[in-house]
Short mmCIF file of C-alpha atoms in Angstrom, two decimals:
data_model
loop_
_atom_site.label_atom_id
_atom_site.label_comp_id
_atom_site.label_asym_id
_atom_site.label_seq_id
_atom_site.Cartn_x
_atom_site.Cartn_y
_atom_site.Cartn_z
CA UNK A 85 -8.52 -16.02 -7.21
CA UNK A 86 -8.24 -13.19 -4.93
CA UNK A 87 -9.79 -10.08 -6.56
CA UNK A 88 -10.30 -5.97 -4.93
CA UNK A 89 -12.34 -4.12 -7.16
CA UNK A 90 -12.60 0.06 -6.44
CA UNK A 91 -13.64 2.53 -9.55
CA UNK A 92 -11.19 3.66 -11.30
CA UNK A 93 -11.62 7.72 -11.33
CA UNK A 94 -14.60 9.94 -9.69
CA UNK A 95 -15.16 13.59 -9.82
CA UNK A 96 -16.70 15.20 -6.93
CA UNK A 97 -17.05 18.95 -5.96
CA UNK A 98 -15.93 21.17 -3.33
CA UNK A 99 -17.57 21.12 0.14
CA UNK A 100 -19.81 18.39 -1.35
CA UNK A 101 -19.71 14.61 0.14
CA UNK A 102 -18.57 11.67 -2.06
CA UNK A 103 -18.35 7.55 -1.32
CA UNK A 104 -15.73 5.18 -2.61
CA UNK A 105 -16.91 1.56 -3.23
CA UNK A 106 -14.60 -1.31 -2.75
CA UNK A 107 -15.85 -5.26 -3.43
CA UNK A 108 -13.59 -8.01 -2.15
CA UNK A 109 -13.47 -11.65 -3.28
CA UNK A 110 -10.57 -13.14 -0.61
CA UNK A 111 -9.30 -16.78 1.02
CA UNK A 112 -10.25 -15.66 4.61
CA UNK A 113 -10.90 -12.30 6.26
CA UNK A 114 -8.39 -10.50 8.25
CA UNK A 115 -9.84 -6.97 8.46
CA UNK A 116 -10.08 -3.92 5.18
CA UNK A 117 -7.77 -1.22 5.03
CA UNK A 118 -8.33 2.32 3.66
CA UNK A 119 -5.24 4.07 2.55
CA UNK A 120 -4.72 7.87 0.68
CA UNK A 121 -1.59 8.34 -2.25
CA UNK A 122 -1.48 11.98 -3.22
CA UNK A 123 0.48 11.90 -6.64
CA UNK A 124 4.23 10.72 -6.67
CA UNK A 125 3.71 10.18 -2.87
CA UNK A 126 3.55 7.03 -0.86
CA UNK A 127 0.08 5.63 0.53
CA UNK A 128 -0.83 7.33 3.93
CA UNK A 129 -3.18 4.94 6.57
CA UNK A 130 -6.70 6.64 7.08
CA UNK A 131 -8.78 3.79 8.42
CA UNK A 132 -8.97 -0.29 9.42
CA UNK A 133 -12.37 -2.00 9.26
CA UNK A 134 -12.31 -5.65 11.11
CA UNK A 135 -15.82 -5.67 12.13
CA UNK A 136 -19.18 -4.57 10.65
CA UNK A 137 -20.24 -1.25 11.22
CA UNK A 138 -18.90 2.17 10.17
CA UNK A 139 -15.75 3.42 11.57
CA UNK A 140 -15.84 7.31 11.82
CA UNK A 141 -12.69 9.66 11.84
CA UNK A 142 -13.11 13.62 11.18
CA UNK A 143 -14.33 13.90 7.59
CA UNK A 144 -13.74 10.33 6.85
CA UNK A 145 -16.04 7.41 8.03
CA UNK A 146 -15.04 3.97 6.49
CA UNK A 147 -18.08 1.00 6.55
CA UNK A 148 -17.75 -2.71 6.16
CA UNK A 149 -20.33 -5.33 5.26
CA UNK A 150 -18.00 -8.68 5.96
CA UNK A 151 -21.36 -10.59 4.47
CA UNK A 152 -21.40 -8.54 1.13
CA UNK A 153 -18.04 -8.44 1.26
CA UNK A 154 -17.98 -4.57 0.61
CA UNK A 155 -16.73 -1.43 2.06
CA UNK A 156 -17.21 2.60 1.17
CA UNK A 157 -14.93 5.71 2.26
CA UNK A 158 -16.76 8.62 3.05
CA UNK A 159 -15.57 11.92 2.59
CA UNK A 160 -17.04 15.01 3.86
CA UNK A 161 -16.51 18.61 3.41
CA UNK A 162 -13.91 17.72 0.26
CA UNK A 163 -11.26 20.38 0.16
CA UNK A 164 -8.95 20.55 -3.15
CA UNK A 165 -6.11 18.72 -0.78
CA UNK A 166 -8.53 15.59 -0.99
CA UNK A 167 -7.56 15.26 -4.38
CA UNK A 168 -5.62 11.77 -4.10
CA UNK A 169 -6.25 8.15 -5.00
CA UNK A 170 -7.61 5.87 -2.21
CA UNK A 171 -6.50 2.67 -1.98
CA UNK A 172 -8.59 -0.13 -0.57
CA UNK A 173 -6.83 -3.34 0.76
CA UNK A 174 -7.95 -6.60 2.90
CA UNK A 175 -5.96 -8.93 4.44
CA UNK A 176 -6.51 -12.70 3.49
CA UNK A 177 -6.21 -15.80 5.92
CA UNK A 178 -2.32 -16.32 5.04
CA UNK A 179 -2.56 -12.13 6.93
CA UNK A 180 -1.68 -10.79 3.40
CA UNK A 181 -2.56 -7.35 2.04
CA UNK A 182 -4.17 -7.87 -0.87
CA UNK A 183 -4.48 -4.16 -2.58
CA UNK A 184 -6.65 -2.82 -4.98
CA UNK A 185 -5.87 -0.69 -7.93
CA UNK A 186 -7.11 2.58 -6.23
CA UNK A 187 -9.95 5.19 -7.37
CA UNK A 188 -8.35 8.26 -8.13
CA UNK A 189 -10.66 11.11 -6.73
CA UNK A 190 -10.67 14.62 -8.65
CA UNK A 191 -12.33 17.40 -6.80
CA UNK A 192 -13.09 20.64 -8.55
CA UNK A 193 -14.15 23.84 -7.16
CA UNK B 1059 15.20 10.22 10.83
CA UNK B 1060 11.84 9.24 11.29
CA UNK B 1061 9.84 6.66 9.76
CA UNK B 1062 10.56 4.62 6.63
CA UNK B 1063 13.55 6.01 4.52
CA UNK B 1064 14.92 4.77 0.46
CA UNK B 1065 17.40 5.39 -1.16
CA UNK B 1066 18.08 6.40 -4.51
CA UNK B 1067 14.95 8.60 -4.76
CA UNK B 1068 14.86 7.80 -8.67
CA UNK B 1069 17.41 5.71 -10.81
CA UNK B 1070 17.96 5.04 -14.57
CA UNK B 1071 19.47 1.65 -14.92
CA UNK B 1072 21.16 0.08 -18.41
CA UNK B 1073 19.50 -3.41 -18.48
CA UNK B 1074 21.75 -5.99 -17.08
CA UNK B 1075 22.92 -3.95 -14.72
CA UNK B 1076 22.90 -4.93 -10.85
CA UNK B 1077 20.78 -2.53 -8.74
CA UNK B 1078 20.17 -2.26 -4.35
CA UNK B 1079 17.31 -0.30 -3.57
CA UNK B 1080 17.80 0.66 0.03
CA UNK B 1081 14.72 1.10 2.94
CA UNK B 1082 15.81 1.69 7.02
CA UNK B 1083 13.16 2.25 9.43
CA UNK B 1084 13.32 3.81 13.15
CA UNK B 1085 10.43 2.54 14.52
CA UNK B 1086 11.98 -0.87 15.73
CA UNK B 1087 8.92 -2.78 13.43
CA UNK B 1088 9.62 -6.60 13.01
CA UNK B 1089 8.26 -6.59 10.06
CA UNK B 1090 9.10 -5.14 6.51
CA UNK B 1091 7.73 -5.16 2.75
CA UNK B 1092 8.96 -4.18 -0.73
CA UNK B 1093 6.02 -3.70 -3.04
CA UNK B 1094 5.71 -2.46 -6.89
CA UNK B 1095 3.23 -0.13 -7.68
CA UNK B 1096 2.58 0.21 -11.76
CA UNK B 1097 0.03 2.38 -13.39
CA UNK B 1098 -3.55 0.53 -13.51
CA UNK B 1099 -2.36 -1.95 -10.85
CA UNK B 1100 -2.32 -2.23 -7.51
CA UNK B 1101 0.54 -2.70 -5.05
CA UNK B 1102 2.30 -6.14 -5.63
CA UNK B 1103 4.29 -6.78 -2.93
CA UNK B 1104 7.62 -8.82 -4.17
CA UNK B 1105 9.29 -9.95 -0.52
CA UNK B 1106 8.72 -9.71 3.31
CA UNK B 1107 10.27 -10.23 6.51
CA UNK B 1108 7.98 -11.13 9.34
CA UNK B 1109 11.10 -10.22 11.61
CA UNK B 1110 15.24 -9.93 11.54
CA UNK B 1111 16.65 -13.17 10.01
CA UNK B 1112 13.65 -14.34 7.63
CA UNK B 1113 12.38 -13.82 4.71
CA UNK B 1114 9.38 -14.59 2.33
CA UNK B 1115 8.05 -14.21 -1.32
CA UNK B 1116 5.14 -12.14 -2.45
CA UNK B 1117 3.08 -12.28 -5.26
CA UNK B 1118 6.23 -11.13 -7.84
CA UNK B 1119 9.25 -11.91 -6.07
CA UNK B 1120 11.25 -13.31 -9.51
CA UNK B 1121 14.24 -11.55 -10.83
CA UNK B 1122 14.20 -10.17 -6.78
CA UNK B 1123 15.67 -10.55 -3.36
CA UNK B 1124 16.22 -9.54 -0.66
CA UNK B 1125 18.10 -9.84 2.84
CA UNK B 1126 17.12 -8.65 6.69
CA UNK B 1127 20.37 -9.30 8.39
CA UNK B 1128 18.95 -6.68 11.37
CA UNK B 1129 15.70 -4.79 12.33
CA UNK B 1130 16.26 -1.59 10.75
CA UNK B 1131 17.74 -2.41 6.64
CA UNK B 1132 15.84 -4.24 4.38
CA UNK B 1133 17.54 -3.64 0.60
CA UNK B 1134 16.21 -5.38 -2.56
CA UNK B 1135 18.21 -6.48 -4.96
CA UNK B 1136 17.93 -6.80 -8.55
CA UNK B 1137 20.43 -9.13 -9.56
CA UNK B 1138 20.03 -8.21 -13.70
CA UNK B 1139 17.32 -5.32 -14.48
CA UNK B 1140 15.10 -5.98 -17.34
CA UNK B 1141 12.69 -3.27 -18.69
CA UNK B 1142 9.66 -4.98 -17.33
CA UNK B 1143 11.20 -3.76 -13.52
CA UNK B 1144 10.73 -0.37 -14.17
CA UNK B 1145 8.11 1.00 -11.86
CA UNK B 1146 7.89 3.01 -8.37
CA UNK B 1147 9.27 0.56 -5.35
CA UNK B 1148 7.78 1.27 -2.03
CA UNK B 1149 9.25 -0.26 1.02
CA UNK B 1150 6.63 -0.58 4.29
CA UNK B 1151 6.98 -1.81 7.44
CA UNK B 1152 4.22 -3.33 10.61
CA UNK B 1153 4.85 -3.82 13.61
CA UNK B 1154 3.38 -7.35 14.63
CA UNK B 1155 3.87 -8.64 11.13
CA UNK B 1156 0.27 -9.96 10.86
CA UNK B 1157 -1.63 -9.62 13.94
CA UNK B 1158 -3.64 -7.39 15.21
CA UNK B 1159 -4.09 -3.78 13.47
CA UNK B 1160 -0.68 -4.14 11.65
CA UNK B 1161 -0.68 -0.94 9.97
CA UNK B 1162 1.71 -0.81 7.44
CA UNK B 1163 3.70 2.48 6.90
CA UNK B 1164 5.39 3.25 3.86
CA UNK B 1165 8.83 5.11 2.58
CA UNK B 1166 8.65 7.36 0.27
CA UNK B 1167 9.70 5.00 -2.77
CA UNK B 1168 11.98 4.55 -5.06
CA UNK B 1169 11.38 5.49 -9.51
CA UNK B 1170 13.11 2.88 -11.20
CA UNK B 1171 13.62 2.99 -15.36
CA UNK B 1172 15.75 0.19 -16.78
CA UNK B 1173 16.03 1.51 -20.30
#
């Protein structure tokens, strides 16, 4: 089966710098997807990931390791408004999102 | 409007009942998706439409469905609610419906309870 695996909850600090994991196990490879969901609001894109490498953008940097089938987020210089849950997704062969269950990031001050 | 709009906003639905959850996007996408998002999960998506005219199942399209008789409306329909549907519905939609980037852009969702 097709499985995205992302902690469930980490706690980071203000102005500090904290990494989100995400595993995949897919049917084919069609490029990773990094998305933000503040509470009782819909996902926002931050970042797409088709080739190895990192991808940087502002504060956030994704990375993808298409061999290990991993990826992080990056953030840098959390503020309070980071507070959100990332979502990680790939697409499969059939070009299907297949989402994970999101890591819900708490920053305190 | 801009974007991805739904309509109702929230909804408390008598089992049984027949329900349209509504989504219209601007941005002339071919492509649309309804998804479920439940606590602990991740987003299932239920139906899509690579472009006006067709349609396809997701991963939990039963007790679902859904029509794209034009580019901008794509409403889902549950035909009976049960309790087990009650969960936030997000609708999305991509412009190339698979190729390239295909960034998928979300409304802002739908809270359905079916007591």
């Amino acid at each position: 089966g097709q499985n995205i695996d992302q902690p469930t909850e980490m706690t980071a600090t203000e102005g500090a710098i904290v990494q989100i994991n995400c595993t995949y196990q897919t049917s084919g490879f069609n490029g990773l997807f990094w998305y933000q969901q503040h509470a009782g609001e819909a996902p926002t894109f931050l970042s797409y990931n088709v080739l190895d490498g990192l991808e940087e953008k502002g504060r956030f940097s994704s990375f993808l390791s298409r061999s290990k089938g991993y990826s992080y987020l990056l953030l840098k210089e959390l503020q309070m408004k980071d507070s959100a849950s990332y979502l990680c997704a790939v697409r499969d062969g059939n070009y299907q999102l297949i989402w994970g269950a999101g890591t819900k990031l708490i920053i305190k001050p | 409007i801009a974007g991805i709009t739904q309509a109702p906003t929230s909804q408390i639905l008598a089992a049984g009942r027949r329900m349209t959850l509504r989504c219209t996007q601007d941005m002339r996408h071919n492509a649309m998706y309804w998804y479920r998002q439940d606590l602990g999960l991740g987003l299932r998506l239920i139906h899509y439409s690579n472009t006006a005219g067709t349609t396809g199942k997701g991963e939990v399209p039963d007790g679902y469905s859904v029509s794209r008789a034009n580019t901008d409306d794509f409403p889902l329909t549950l035909a009976s609610a049960v309790p087990s549907q009650t969960s936030v519905y997000f609708c999305a939609s991509s412009d190339s419906g698979g190729s390239g980037t295909d960034t998928q852009y979300f409304g802002p969702g739908t809270r359905l309870t079916v007591l």
